Amino acid sequence: MINQKVLVVTGASRGIGAEIAYQAALAGYYVVVNYNKSKESAEKVCERIKADGGDCVCIKADVSDETQVNSFYEQVMELCGRVDVLVNNAGISSFSLFTDISSELWDKTFDVNVKGQFLVTRAFLPSMIHRKEGRIINISSVWGICGSSCEVHYSASKAAIIGMTKALAKELGPSGICVNCVAPGVIDTDMNKALSPDDMKALADETPLCRIGTSFDVAKTVLFLASDDASFITGQVISPNGGFVI
């Protein structure tokens, strides 16, 4: 059994998820690094954490697969005995004109981005309710707030996460569980690798703080919501976006 507070982060093999895992470990959490396909990348995240004195474990699971999610939950509980913070970060994105979005792409986007958060939360929630405490932090996107051209499927899935967060916060408040949403702006990660340097510069120029965000910016927002300082915050959408959307 683990004596530290336990933080689970899905989709943590790279980008925002990896940085959340690393910063959480530095803050003293025992971190469960979830991944699906990128085992080598997830192991590198764990190596980085352990090199700097943190504690963690890598566990594979496809969040869109109910059987794998339930197995993931059982492995976490057997190892850790509890989960204090659940960060639903796993997600996929792609660019496409609305008229070119196939039913398969629409379903896949919602399966990972929305159904994945539903399945993982449903698995871990009973133990939090039993203890009358816990934090659930769902990662959405600024595009879930204002929408993005050529990303209707992605924007719609991220908007669904915001609605789920708000509704679940009302339901779980009496159980002492805070549910919040982080909706990052344009962040310098692989998810935006399809954008050219000129596109990224244009987005930075549109941002009042005149820069693109980093995974560190998002991770620190997540850790604030996980902390005791945020004990009276629930059902909120916090968007680290440099003023891109106000």
Backbone as JSON, one array per atom type, in Angstrom:
{
  "sequence": "MINQKVLVVTGASRGIGAEIAYQAALAGYYVVVNYNKSKESAEKVCERIKADGGDCVCIKADVSDETQVNSFYEQVMELCGRVDVLVNNAGISSFSLFTDISSELWDKTFDVNVKGQFLVTRAFLPSMIHRKEGRIINISSVWGICGSSCEVHYSASKAAIIGMTKALAKELGPSGICVNCVAPGVIDTDMNKALSPDDMKALADETPLCRIGTSFDVAKTVLFLASDDASFITGQVISPNGGFVI",
  "N": [[0.84, -1.2, 0.0], [0.38, 2.3, -0.61], [1.76, 5.11, 1.0], [1.75, 7.78, 0.41], [-0.19, 10.55, -1.0], [-2.19, 9.71, -3.79], [-2.1, 10.17, -7.25], [-3.69, 9.8, -10.28], [-3.11, 9.87, -13.71], [-4.38, 9.93, -16.88], [-3.38, 9.05, -20.24], [-0.63, 9.77, -20.18], [1.86, 9.59, -21.39], [3.16, 11.47, -22.88], [3.53, 15.0, -23.74], [1.09, 17.18, -22.34], [-0.02, 15.44, -20.41], [2.24, 13.97, -19.56], [3.75, 15.99, -18.37], [2.06, 16.8, -16.32], [2.14, 14.48, -14.76], [4.87, 14.47, -14.03], [5.21, 16.93, -12.62], [3.38, 16.51, -10.57], [4.55, 14.41, -9.21], [6.86, 15.69, -8.28], [5.62, 17.33, -6.48], [5.03, 15.62, -4.47], [3.21, 13.54, -4.77], [2.32, 10.09, -5.23], [2.46, 8.78, -8.36], [0.38, 7.51, -10.87], [1.04, 6.57, -14.0], [-0.67, 6.48, -16.79], [-0.93, 4.85, -19.97], [-1.5, 4.06, -23.43], [-0.63, 3.08, -26.15], [2.02, 3.94, -26.24], [4.38, 2.69, -24.81], [7.18, 2.85, -24.44], [7.61, 5.63, -24.31], [6.1, 6.26, -22.04], [7.52, 4.88, -20.1], [9.85, 6.37, -20.12], [8.89, 8.74, -19.03], [8.41, 7.87, -16.43], [11.01, 7.22, -15.71], [12.19, 9.73, -15.71], [10.78, 10.9, -13.6], [11.55, 9.27, -11.42], [14.28, 9.71, -11.43], [14.43, 12.21, -10.38], [13.69, 11.84, -7.8], [11.04, 11.12, -7.36], [8.02, 9.08, -7.03], [6.42, 6.48, -8.8], [4.34, 4.63, -11.16], [3.92, 2.81, -14.19], [1.05, 2.04, -16.06], [-0.71, 0.22, -18.41], [-3.56, 0.94, -20.41], [-6.36, 1.17, -22.51], [-8.4, 3.81, -22.59], [-10.86, 3.94, -23.76], [-11.9, 1.46, -23.75], [-13.92, -0.58, -21.99], [-13.43, -2.97, -20.52], [-10.62, -2.95, -20.28], [-10.32, -0.6, -18.8], [-11.58, -1.23, -16.38], [-9.88, -3.25, -15.51], [-7.56, -1.75, -15.25], [-8.31, -0.04, -13.13], [-8.53, -1.95, -11.06], [-5.87, -2.83, -10.86], [-4.61, -0.47, -10.02], [-5.85, -0.01, -7.54], [-5.14, -2.29, -6.15], [-2.41, -1.96, -5.92], [-2.13, 0.65, -4.81], [-4.26, 1.19, -3.07], [-5.9, 3.38, -2.77], [-7.15, 6.36, -4.37], [-6.48, 9.68, -4.67], [-6.55, 11.86, -6.39], [-7.87, 12.17, -9.58], [-6.95, 12.57, -12.84], [-8.28, 13.17, -15.81], [-6.95, 13.0, -18.69], [-6.36, 11.81, -21.15], [-6.63, 11.93, -24.66], [-7.53, 12.54, -28.12], [-6.85, 14.17, -31.26], [-7.62, 15.75, -34.42], [-7.4, 17.29, -37.66], [-9.94, 18.37, -39.83], [-12.15, 19.15, -42.49], [-15.6, 19.78, -41.9], [-17.37, 18.48, -43.62], [-15.83, 16.38, -44.42], [-15.53, 14.72, -42.31], [-15.67, 11.5, -41.2], [-18.05, 9.02, -40.12], [-16.75, 7.14, -38.63], [-14.44, 8.5, -37.71], [-15.64, 10.5, -36.18], [-16.9, 8.93, -34.18], [-14.66, 7.64, -33.05], [-13.25, 9.82, -31.97], [-15.05, 10.72, -30.01], [-15.24, 8.4, -28.51], [-12.72, 8.13, -27.29], [-12.19, 10.73, -26.16], [-14.52, 11.5, -24.74], [-16.18, 9.24, -23.91], [-14.08, 7.82, -22.81], [-13.32, 9.4, -20.57], [-15.68, 9.18, -19.14], [-15.78, 6.35, -18.61], [-13.43, 5.89, -17.09], [-13.78, 7.63, -14.91], [-16.15, 6.61, -13.85], [-15.25, 4.12, -12.99], [-13.37, 4.71, -10.94], [-14.77, 6.29, -9.18], [-16.61, 5.18, -7.12], [-14.94, 4.42, -4.94], [-13.98, 6.88, -4.09], [-16.35, 8.12, -3.31], [-17.02, 6.46, -1.19], [-15.04, 7.14, 0.64], [-15.64, 9.75, 1.0], [-14.23, 11.88, -0.13], [-12.06, 13.45, -2.55], [-10.61, 14.36, -5.74], [-11.49, 15.24, -8.98], [-10.28, 15.95, -12.08], [-10.85, 17.13, -15.15], [-9.56, 17.23, -18.4], [-10.14, 19.49, -20.85], [-10.5, 21.7, -23.53], [-9.67, 24.9, -24.91], [-11.03, 25.07, -27.25], [-13.3, 23.72, -26.74], [-14.75, 25.6, -25.5], [-15.03, 27.8, -27.25], [-14.97, 26.78, -29.81], [-13.46, 25.5, -32.84], [-12.51, 26.08, -36.15], [-12.5, 23.59, -38.66], [-12.17, 21.61, -36.82], [-14.46, 20.45, -35.77], [-15.44, 18.01, -34.73], [-13.57, 17.46, -32.7], [-13.84, 19.8, -31.13], [-16.52, 19.58, -30.35], [-16.41, 17.27, -28.77], [-14.79, 18.13, -26.69], [-16.36, 20.15, -25.64], [-18.42, 18.61, -24.62], [-17.14, 17.43, -22.48], [-16.91, 19.58, -20.74], [-19.62, 20.03, -20.09], [-20.15, 17.59, -18.8], [-18.45, 17.79, -16.61], [-19.53, 19.97, -15.13], [-22.11, 19.01, -14.49], [-21.5, 16.68, -13.04], [-20.12, 17.74, -10.9], [-22.15, 18.97, -9.42], [-23.58, 16.71, -8.65], [-21.75, 15.3, -7.08], [-20.88, 16.97, -5.08], [-22.14, 16.82, -2.44], [-20.85, 14.57, -1.52], [-18.35, 15.37, -0.91], [-16.52, 15.63, -2.95], [-14.59, 17.28, -5.31], [-15.05, 18.46, -8.58], [-13.56, 19.53, -11.43], [-12.61, 21.4, -14.39], [-10.02, 21.75, -16.74], [-9.19, 23.8, -19.34], [-7.1, 24.04, -21.69], [-5.4, 26.55, -23.67], [-3.78, 27.32, -26.75], [-1.19, 25.16, -26.89], [2.22, 24.26, -26.76], [2.69, 21.41, -27.92], [2.86, 17.98, -29.16], [0.35, 17.64, -30.19], [-0.26, 19.84, -31.64], [1.39, 19.67, -33.79], [0.8, 19.65, -36.46], [0.47, 22.21, -37.22], [2.02, 24.93, -38.86], [5.17, 26.72, -38.39], [4.63, 29.42, -38.97], [1.88, 29.49, -38.55], [1.79, 28.97, -35.8], [3.14, 31.2, -34.84], [1.34, 33.18, -35.6], [-0.81, 32.53, -33.96], [0.36, 33.0, -31.49], [0.7, 35.74, -31.72], [-1.94, 36.54, -31.62], [-2.52, 36.16, -29.03], [-2.93, 37.75, -25.95], [-0.84, 37.64, -24.02], [1.24, 37.18, -25.65], [2.58, 34.78, -26.33], [2.92, 31.24, -26.93], [1.36, 28.68, -25.02], [2.68, 26.41, -22.48], [3.24, 22.96, -21.52], [3.88, 22.93, -18.87], [2.54, 25.17, -17.87], [-0.1, 24.27, -17.94], [0.04, 21.99, -16.31], [0.62, 23.08, -13.79], [-1.74, 24.44, -13.28], [-3.51, 22.31, -13.03], [-2.43, 21.07, -10.74], [-2.91, 23.04, -8.83], [-5.72, 22.88, -8.65], [-5.87, 20.37, -7.6], [-4.91, 20.72, -5.08], [-5.11, 21.6, -1.52], [-5.67, 24.27, -1.44], [-7.64, 24.69, -3.25], [-10.04, 23.8, -2.24], [-12.63, 24.79, -2.1], [-13.53, 25.04, -4.61], [-15.39, 23.98, -7.27], [-16.92, 22.45, -10.13], [-16.0, 24.2, -12.04], [-14.53, 25.82, -14.92], [-11.35, 26.25, -15.8], [-9.19, 28.07, -17.73], [-6.13, 28.02, -18.94], [-4.89, 30.06, -21.06], [-3.53, 32.32, -21.86], [-5.0, 34.56, -22.37], [-6.1, 34.27, -24.83], [-8.73, 33.52, -25.23], [-11.22, 35.33, -23.75]],
  "CA": [[0.0, 0.0, 0.0], [1.13, 3.54, -0.75], [1.5, 6.05, 2.1], [1.57, 9.13, -0.14], [-1.39, 10.79, -1.78], [-2.06, 9.07, -5.1], [-2.67, 10.89, -8.38], [-3.75, 9.03, -11.52], [-3.27, 10.72, -14.89], [-4.5, 9.13, -18.1], [-2.71, 9.61, -21.4], [0.49, 10.5, -19.59], [3.14, 9.2, -21.98], [3.79, 12.61, -23.55], [2.81, 16.27, -23.72], [0.5, 17.72, -21.12], [-0.14, 14.37, -19.42], [3.56, 13.66, -19.02], [4.18, 17.09, -17.49], [1.23, 16.71, -15.11], [2.7, 13.38, -13.97], [6.16, 14.87, -13.48], [5.03, 17.98, -11.62], [2.68, 15.92, -9.43], [5.55, 13.65, -8.45], [7.69, 16.66, -7.57], [4.81, 17.88, -5.4], [4.92, 14.62, -3.42], [2.23, 12.49, -5.05], [2.65, 8.85, -5.93], [1.79, 9.03, -9.63], [0.1, 6.41, -11.78], [1.19, 7.05, -15.36], [-1.39, 5.62, -17.73], [-0.64, 4.99, -21.39], [-2.15, 3.04, -24.24], [0.28, 2.48, -27.12], [3.4, 4.45, -26.16], [5.02, 2.14, -23.62], [8.54, 3.39, -24.29], [7.5, 7.03, -23.88], [5.61, 6.25, -20.66], [8.63, 4.45, -19.25], [10.76, 7.52, -20.02], [8.28, 9.65, -18.07], [8.68, 7.3, -15.11], [12.45, 7.34, -15.46], [12.43, 11.14, -15.36], [10.23, 11.11, -12.26], [12.37, 8.58, -10.43], [15.59, 10.35, -11.41], [14.32, 13.41, -9.54], [13.27, 11.47, -6.46], [9.61, 10.87, -7.26], [7.54, 7.7, -7.03], [5.4, 6.32, -9.83], [4.23, 3.35, -11.83], [3.27, 2.88, -15.5], [0.05, 1.0, -16.27], [-1.32, 0.32, -19.74], [-5.0, 0.74, -20.58], [-7.07, 1.97, -23.49], [-9.49, 4.37, -21.79], [-12.13, 3.77, -24.47], [-12.26, 0.05, -23.64], [-14.44, -0.76, -20.63], [-12.74, -4.08, -19.86], [-9.28, -2.5, -19.91], [-10.45, 0.42, -17.75], [-11.87, -1.91, -15.12], [-8.63, -3.91, -15.1], [-6.69, -0.65, -14.82], [-8.75, 0.35, -11.79], [-8.18, -3.01, -10.11], [-4.42, -2.79, -10.66], [-4.28, 0.72, -9.23], [-6.32, -0.18, -6.16], [-4.33, -3.35, -5.52], [-1.1, -1.39, -5.63], [-2.14, 1.89, -4.04], [-5.27, 1.16, -2.02], [-6.74, 4.57, -2.82], [-6.8, 7.39, -5.34], [-6.89, 10.98, -4.16], [-6.78, 12.77, -7.52], [-7.98, 11.55, -10.9], [-6.82, 13.53, -13.93], [-8.7, 12.59, -17.09], [-6.22, 13.77, -19.69], [-6.22, 11.1, -22.43], [-7.46, 12.48, -25.72], [-6.98, 12.56, -29.48], [-7.34, 15.28, -32.08], [-7.27, 15.72, -35.84], [-7.97, 18.39, -38.44], [-10.74, 17.91, -40.97], [-13.37, 19.88, -42.81], [-16.77, 19.09, -41.36], [-17.93, 17.59, -44.65], [-14.94, 15.24, -44.61], [-15.48, 13.9, -41.09], [-16.38, 10.23, -41.35], [-18.71, 8.53, -38.9], [-15.73, 6.42, -37.84], [-13.61, 9.49, -37.03], [-16.47, 11.12, -35.14], [-17.07, 7.98, -33.09], [-13.38, 7.41, -32.39], [-12.95, 11.01, -31.18], [-15.9, 10.71, -28.82], [-14.92, 7.21, -27.7], [-11.54, 8.41, -26.46], [-12.24, 12.0, -25.43], [-15.69, 11.61, -23.84], [-16.46, 7.95, -23.28], [-12.92, 7.46, -21.99], [-13.42, 10.08, -19.28], [-16.81, 8.56, -18.45], [-15.44, 5.02, -18.12], [-12.41, 5.97, -16.04], [-14.39, 8.26, -13.74], [-17.12, 5.67, -13.26], [-14.52, 3.06, -12.31], [-12.69, 5.17, -9.73], [-15.63, 7.11, -8.33], [-17.17, 4.58, -5.9], [-14.0, 4.45, -3.82], [-13.95, 8.26, -3.6], [-17.61, 8.35, -2.59], [-16.93, 5.72, 0.07], [-14.16, 7.88, 1.54], [-16.17, 11.11, 1.11], [-13.22, 12.86, -0.54], [-11.39, 13.17, -3.82], [-10.6, 15.41, -6.75], [-11.53, 14.8, -10.37], [-9.91, 17.08, -12.94], [-11.02, 16.74, -16.54], [-8.88, 18.1, -19.35], [-10.92, 19.83, -22.04], [-9.73, 22.55, -24.44], [-10.28, 26.19, -25.2], [-11.94, 24.86, -28.37], [-14.56, 23.28, -26.17], [-15.44, 26.82, -25.07], [-15.35, 28.71, -28.36], [-14.99, 26.07, -31.09], [-12.35, 25.71, -33.77], [-12.76, 25.7, -37.53], [-11.85, 22.35, -39.11], [-12.05, 20.69, -35.69], [-15.79, 20.37, -35.17], [-15.54, 16.78, -33.94], [-12.75, 17.65, -31.5], [-14.46, 20.86, -30.32], [-17.75, 19.04, -29.76], [-16.05, 16.33, -27.7], [-14.26, 18.89, -25.56], [-17.5, 20.83, -25.04], [-19.12, 17.6, -23.85], [-16.4, 17.26, -21.22], [-17.27, 20.7, -19.87], [-20.94, 19.74, -19.57], [-20.04, 16.48, -17.87], [-17.8, 18.31, -15.4], [-20.46, 20.8, -14.37], [-23.18, 18.17, -13.96], [-20.96, 15.76, -12.03], [-19.78, 18.52, -9.71], [-23.38, 19.12, -8.64], [-23.95, 15.41, -8.1], [-20.77, 14.78, -6.13], [-20.59, 17.92, -4.01], [-22.49, 16.31, -1.12], [-19.9, 13.51, -1.14], [-17.06, 15.97, -0.61], [-15.63, 15.46, -4.1], [-14.54, 18.43, -6.21], [-14.88, 18.11, -9.99], [-13.27, 20.74, -12.2], [-12.16, 21.21, -15.77], [-8.97, 22.62, -17.25], [-9.37, 23.93, -20.8], [-5.9, 24.73, -22.18], [-5.38, 27.24, -24.94], [-2.82, 26.74, -27.69], [-0.06, 24.68, -26.1], [3.31, 23.74, -27.6], [2.81, 19.96, -27.77], [2.74, 17.24, -30.41], [-1.02, 17.73, -30.69], [-0.29, 20.96, -32.58], [2.52, 19.54, -34.72], [0.34, 19.86, -37.84], [0.5, 23.65, -37.49], [3.32, 25.41, -39.31], [5.75, 27.78, -37.55], [3.91, 30.67, -39.22], [0.59, 29.37, -37.86], [2.03, 29.1, -34.37], [3.47, 32.6, -34.59], [0.1, 33.94, -35.72], [-1.58, 32.27, -32.75], [1.03, 33.73, -30.41], [0.41, 37.17, -31.91], [-3.33, 36.75, -31.23], [-2.62, 35.94, -27.58], [-2.51, 38.95, -25.23], [0.47, 37.46, -23.36], [2.22, 37.14, -26.75], [3.34, 33.54, -26.43], [2.2, 29.97, -26.9], [1.44, 28.07, -23.71], [3.51, 25.21, -22.3], [2.66, 21.9, -20.69], [4.1, 23.34, -17.49], [1.45, 26.07, -17.51], [-1.29, 23.46, -17.7], [0.28, 21.12, -15.16], [0.52, 23.86, -12.55], [-3.16, 24.7, -13.07], [-4.06, 21.05, -12.52], [-1.97, 20.84, -9.37], [-3.64, 23.96, -7.96], [-7.05, 22.32, -8.42], [-5.7, 19.17, -6.77], [-4.38, 21.11, -3.77], [-6.04, 22.05, -0.49], [-6.02, 25.66, -1.71], [-8.81, 24.72, -4.14], [-11.05, 22.96, -1.6], [-13.97, 25.37, -2.26], [-13.73, 25.24, -6.05], [-15.92, 22.81, -7.97], [-17.78, 22.74, -11.27], [-15.46, 25.34, -12.77], [-13.66, 25.63, -16.08], [-10.2, 27.17, -15.76], [-8.57, 27.99, -19.07], [-4.81, 28.65, -19.09], [-4.79, 30.32, -22.5], [-2.8, 33.55, -22.13], [-5.92, 35.61, -22.81], [-6.56, 33.99, -26.19], [-10.19, 33.64, -25.1], [-11.54, 36.04, -22.5]],
  "C": [[0.88, 1.25, 0.0], [0.75, 4.51, 0.37], [1.29, 7.48, 1.62], [0.17, 9.3, -0.72], [-1.15, 10.25, -3.19], [-2.79, 9.9, -6.15], [-2.57, 10.01, -9.62], [-3.93, 10.0, -12.67], [-3.3, 9.83, -16.13], [-3.81, 9.83, -19.26], [-1.47, 10.4, -21.01], [1.84, 10.16, -20.2], [3.86, 10.36, -22.66], [2.98, 13.87, -23.3], [2.31, 16.7, -22.37], [0.41, 16.64, -20.04], [1.18, 14.03, -18.76], [4.02, 14.74, -18.04], [3.34, 17.12, -16.21], [1.8, 15.63, -14.19], [3.99, 13.81, -13.28], [5.99, 15.91, -12.37], [4.3, 17.45, -10.38], [3.65, 15.13, -8.56], [6.46, 14.58, -7.66], [6.95, 17.25, -6.37], [4.53, 16.85, -4.29], [3.89, 13.53, -3.63], [2.93, 11.22, -5.53], [1.82, 8.89, -7.2], [1.61, 7.74, -10.42], [0.07, 6.98, -13.19], [0.49, 6.07, -16.3], [-0.97, 5.9, -19.17], [-1.42, 3.91, -22.14], [-1.14, 2.34, -25.16], [1.75, 2.82, -26.89], [4.1, 4.0, -24.89], [6.39, 2.75, -23.38], [8.51, 4.83, -23.78], [7.04, 7.11, -22.42], [6.72, 5.86, -19.7], [9.66, 5.57, -19.09], [10.22, 8.56, -19.06], [8.58, 9.17, -16.66], [10.16, 7.41, -14.75], [12.8, 8.77, -15.04], [11.95, 11.43, -13.93], [11.15, 10.51, -11.2], [13.76, 9.2, -10.32], [15.6, 11.58, -10.51], [13.67, 13.12, -8.2], [11.79, 11.19, -6.27], [9.28, 9.39, -7.3], [6.4, 7.56, -8.03], [5.36, 4.89, -10.33], [3.54, 3.59, -13.17], [2.26, 1.73, -15.61], [-0.66, 1.25, -17.6], [-2.83, 0.12, -19.66], [-5.51, 1.68, -21.64], [-8.32, 2.5, -22.79], [-10.85, 4.22, -22.47], [-12.66, 2.34, -24.4], [-12.67, -0.25, -22.2], [-13.72, -1.86, -19.86], [-11.35, -3.66, -19.4], [-9.33, -1.47, -18.79], [-10.71, -0.25, -16.4], [-10.64, -2.65, -14.59], [-7.63, -2.88, -14.59], [-7.03, -0.22, -13.4], [-8.32, -0.7, -10.75], [-6.68, -3.03, -9.83], [-4.01, -1.62, -9.77], [-4.67, 0.51, -7.76], [-5.53, -1.26, -5.43], [-2.97, -2.8, -5.1], [-1.16, -0.25, -4.62], [-3.16, 1.91, -2.9], [-6.24, 2.33, -2.04], [-6.28, 5.46, -3.98], [-7.36, 8.71, -4.82], [-7.28, 11.94, -5.28], [-6.8, 11.97, -8.81], [-7.94, 12.64, -11.95], [-7.13, 12.84, -15.24], [-8.11, 13.42, -18.22], [-6.22, 13.12, -21.07], [-7.17, 11.68, -23.48], [-6.75, 12.41, -27.05], [-7.55, 13.75, -30.23], [-6.94, 15.06, -33.53], [-7.96, 16.89, -36.52], [-8.75, 17.82, -39.62], [-11.88, 18.88, -41.22], [-14.57, 19.08, -42.32], [-17.34, 18.09, -42.36], [-17.07, 16.37, -44.92], [-14.85, 14.34, -43.38], [-16.31, 12.64, -41.3], [-17.08, 9.88, -40.03], [-17.7, 7.83, -38.0], [-14.85, 7.39, -37.07], [-14.38, 10.17, -35.91], [-16.59, 10.2, -33.93], [-15.77, 7.75, -32.33], [-13.01, 8.59, -31.49], [-13.76, 11.03, -29.9], [-15.62, 9.52, -27.92], [-13.75, 7.49, -26.77], [-11.77, 9.63, -25.57], [-13.37, 12.08, -24.41], [-15.98, 10.29, -23.14], [-15.31, 7.51, -22.39], [-12.99, 8.11, -20.61], [-14.57, 9.51, -18.46], [-16.43, 7.22, -17.83], [-14.45, 5.07, -16.96], [-13.01, 6.57, -14.77], [-15.35, 7.29, -13.06], [-16.41, 4.55, -12.49], [-13.95, 3.52, -10.97], [-13.62, 5.86, -8.72], [-16.15, 6.43, -7.08], [-16.23, 4.62, -4.7], [-13.87, 5.86, -3.24], [-15.21, 8.57, -2.8], [-17.58, 7.66, -1.23], [-16.1, 6.48, 1.1], [-14.64, 9.31, 1.78], [-15.11, 12.17, 0.81], [-12.62, 12.45, -1.87], [-11.48, 14.36, -4.74], [-10.62, 14.75, -8.13], [-11.29, 16.02, -11.24], [-9.93, 16.59, -14.38], [-10.33, 17.74, -17.46], [-9.74, 18.26, -20.59], [-10.01, 20.63, -22.97], [-10.44, 23.88, -24.58], [-11.27, 26.06, -26.36], [-13.26, 24.29, -27.92], [-15.39, 24.45, -25.67], [-15.91, 27.62, -26.26], [-15.4, 28.03, -29.72], [-13.83, 26.43, -31.99], [-12.74, 25.23, -35.16], [-11.92, 24.49, -37.91], [-11.55, 21.39, -37.97], [-13.4, 20.55, -34.99], [-15.93, 19.14, -34.28], [-14.78, 16.9, -32.63], [-13.4, 18.68, -30.57], [-15.71, 20.35, -29.62], [-17.44, 18.09, -28.61], [-15.55, 17.07, -26.47], [-15.35, 19.72, -24.87], [-18.31, 19.86, -24.18], [-18.46, 17.38, -22.5], [-16.75, 18.38, -20.24], [-18.66, 20.47, -19.26], [-20.93, 18.62, -18.54], [-19.45, 16.94, -16.54], [-18.79, 19.06, -14.54], [-21.57, 19.96, -13.72], [-22.67, 17.27, -12.83], [-20.57, 16.5, -10.76], [-21.0, 18.72, -8.82], [-23.76, 17.81, -7.95], [-23.03, 14.96, -6.97], [-20.42, 15.73, -5.0], [-20.95, 17.39, -2.63], [-21.58, 15.19, -0.62], [-18.5, 14.05, -0.88], [-16.05, 15.86, -1.74], [-15.74, 16.68, -5.0], [-14.27, 17.95, -7.64], [-14.7, 19.4, -10.78], [-12.7, 20.38, -13.56], [-11.06, 22.22, -16.09], [-9.06, 22.6, -18.77], [-8.19, 24.71, -21.37], [-6.14, 25.47, -23.49], [-4.42, 26.56, -25.89], [-1.54, 26.42, -26.92], [0.97, 24.04, -27.04], [3.53, 22.26, -27.31], [2.68, 19.3, -29.14], [1.35, 17.34, -31.02], [-1.16, 18.85, -31.72], [0.81, 20.87, -33.63], [2.11, 19.75, -36.17], [0.36, 21.34, -38.21], [1.92, 24.07, -37.88], [3.87, 26.43, -38.33], [5.04, 29.12, -37.74], [2.55, 30.66, -38.53], [0.77, 29.58, -36.36], [2.37, 30.54, -34.0], [2.22, 33.46, -34.64], [-0.77, 33.75, -34.48], [-0.97, 32.98, -31.55], [0.72, 35.22, -30.49], [-1.02, 37.51, -31.51], [-3.53, 36.65, -29.72], [-2.12, 37.17, -26.84], [-1.16, 38.83, -24.52], [1.58, 37.19, -24.36], [3.11, 35.9, -26.77], [2.39, 32.35, -26.47], [2.38, 29.37, -25.5], [2.33, 26.84, -23.69], [2.77, 24.18, -21.46], [2.81, 22.24, -19.21], [2.97, 24.25, -17.01], [0.18, 25.28, -17.15], [-1.13, 22.61, -16.46], [0.12, 21.86, -13.84], [-0.94, 24.23, -12.25], [-3.84, 23.46, -12.49], [-3.68, 20.84, -11.07], [-2.61, 21.82, -8.39], [-5.02, 23.38, -7.64], [-6.99, 21.06, -7.56], [-5.35, 19.51, -5.32], [-5.48, 21.5, -2.79], [-6.47, 23.5, -0.72], [-7.28, 25.78, -2.57], [-9.98, 23.93, -3.55], [-12.47, 23.51, -1.74], [-14.25, 25.7, -3.72], [-14.24, 23.94, -6.66], [-16.84, 23.26, -9.09], [-17.28, 23.87, -12.15], [-14.6, 24.92, -13.96], [-12.57, 26.69, -16.02], [-9.41, 26.98, -17.05], [-7.25, 28.74, -19.11], [-4.55, 28.88, -20.58], [-4.13, 31.64, -22.85], [-3.67, 34.71, -22.58], [-6.44, 35.41, -24.22], [-8.08, 34.03, -26.28], [-10.48, 34.24, -23.75], [-13.06, 36.14, -22.37]]
}
